[in-house]
Amino acid sequence: MKEVVPAIAIVKFVILILGGGITYIAFKAYRRTGENSLRVLGIGFGVLTLGALLTGVANQFFSVSLAYVVLINSMFVAFALAIIMYSLYIQK
């Protein structure tokens, strides 16, 4: 199990970078166009990224068990996907 810990940290870092980039681009597009759907899309990706960050920190620094981390991360993913789906549904 110990050999997996660095890999988890690396993957969480990549998720943080990519999710943060997508969130930034969505908010930048929202400011340029004023489309509410882009704002909501940015929020969805922000929640997704925040969930990955918080669960990674909880596991690495606060010794939260992997089972709880997977459960909490899955809840963040489900909530974020619901927000992203809503952003694709709403119209101006």
Short mmCIF file of C-alpha atoms in Angstrom, two decimals, residues 16-63:
data_model
loop_
_atom_site.label_atom_id
_atom_site.label_comp_id
_atom_site.label_asym_id
_atom_site.label_seq_id
_atom_site.Cartn_x
_atom_site.Cartn_y
_atom_site.Cartn_z
CA LEU A 16 -5.89 19.99 -9.18
CA ILE A 17 -3.97 21.55 -12.08
CA LEU A 18 -6.38 20.40 -14.81
CA GLY A 19 -9.55 21.11 -12.81
CA GLY A 20 -8.27 24.50 -11.80
CA GLY A 21 -7.46 25.29 -15.42
CA ILE A 22 -10.91 24.25 -16.64
CA THR A 23 -12.56 26.24 -13.85
CA TYR A 24 -10.50 29.32 -14.73
CA ILE A 25 -11.28 29.05 -18.45
CA ALA A 26 -15.02 28.59 -17.78
CA PHE A 27 -15.14 31.68 -15.53
CA LYS A 28 -13.10 33.66 -18.04
CA ALA A 29 -15.58 32.69 -20.77
CA TYR A 30 -18.46 33.63 -18.45
CA ARG A 31 -17.02 37.10 -17.88
CA ARG A 32 -16.54 37.57 -21.61
CA THR A 33 -19.99 36.34 -22.70
CA GLY A 34 -22.19 36.77 -19.64
CA GLU A 35 -23.65 33.28 -20.21
CA ASN A 36 -24.93 31.94 -16.89
CA SER A 37 -24.39 28.36 -18.07
CA LEU A 38 -20.63 28.98 -18.24
CA ARG A 39 -20.65 30.31 -14.68
CA VAL A 40 -22.49 27.21 -13.46
CA LEU A 41 -20.13 25.00 -15.49
CA GLY A 42 -17.18 26.65 -13.75
CA ILE A 43 -18.79 26.04 -10.37
CA GLY A 44 -19.29 22.37 -11.26
CA PHE A 45 -15.66 21.89 -12.20
CA GLY A 46 -14.62 23.87 -9.14
CA VAL A 47 -16.60 21.49 -6.89
CA LEU A 48 -15.05 18.52 -8.66
CA THR A 49 -11.55 19.92 -8.16
CA LEU A 50 -12.22 20.94 -4.57
CA GLY A 51 -13.43 17.43 -3.76
CA ALA A 52 -10.26 15.88 -5.13
CA LEU A 53 -8.13 18.36 -3.20
CA LEU A 54 -9.95 17.99 0.12
CA THR A 55 -10.06 14.20 0.03
CA GLY A 56 -6.39 14.02 -0.90
CA VAL A 57 -5.48 16.31 1.97
CA ALA A 58 -7.72 14.38 4.38
CA ASN A 59 -6.06 11.10 3.45
CA GLN A 60 -2.47 12.33 3.39
CA PHE A 61 -2.36 14.71 6.33
CA PHE A 62 -5.23 13.69 8.61
CA SER A 63 -5.04 9.91 8.17
#
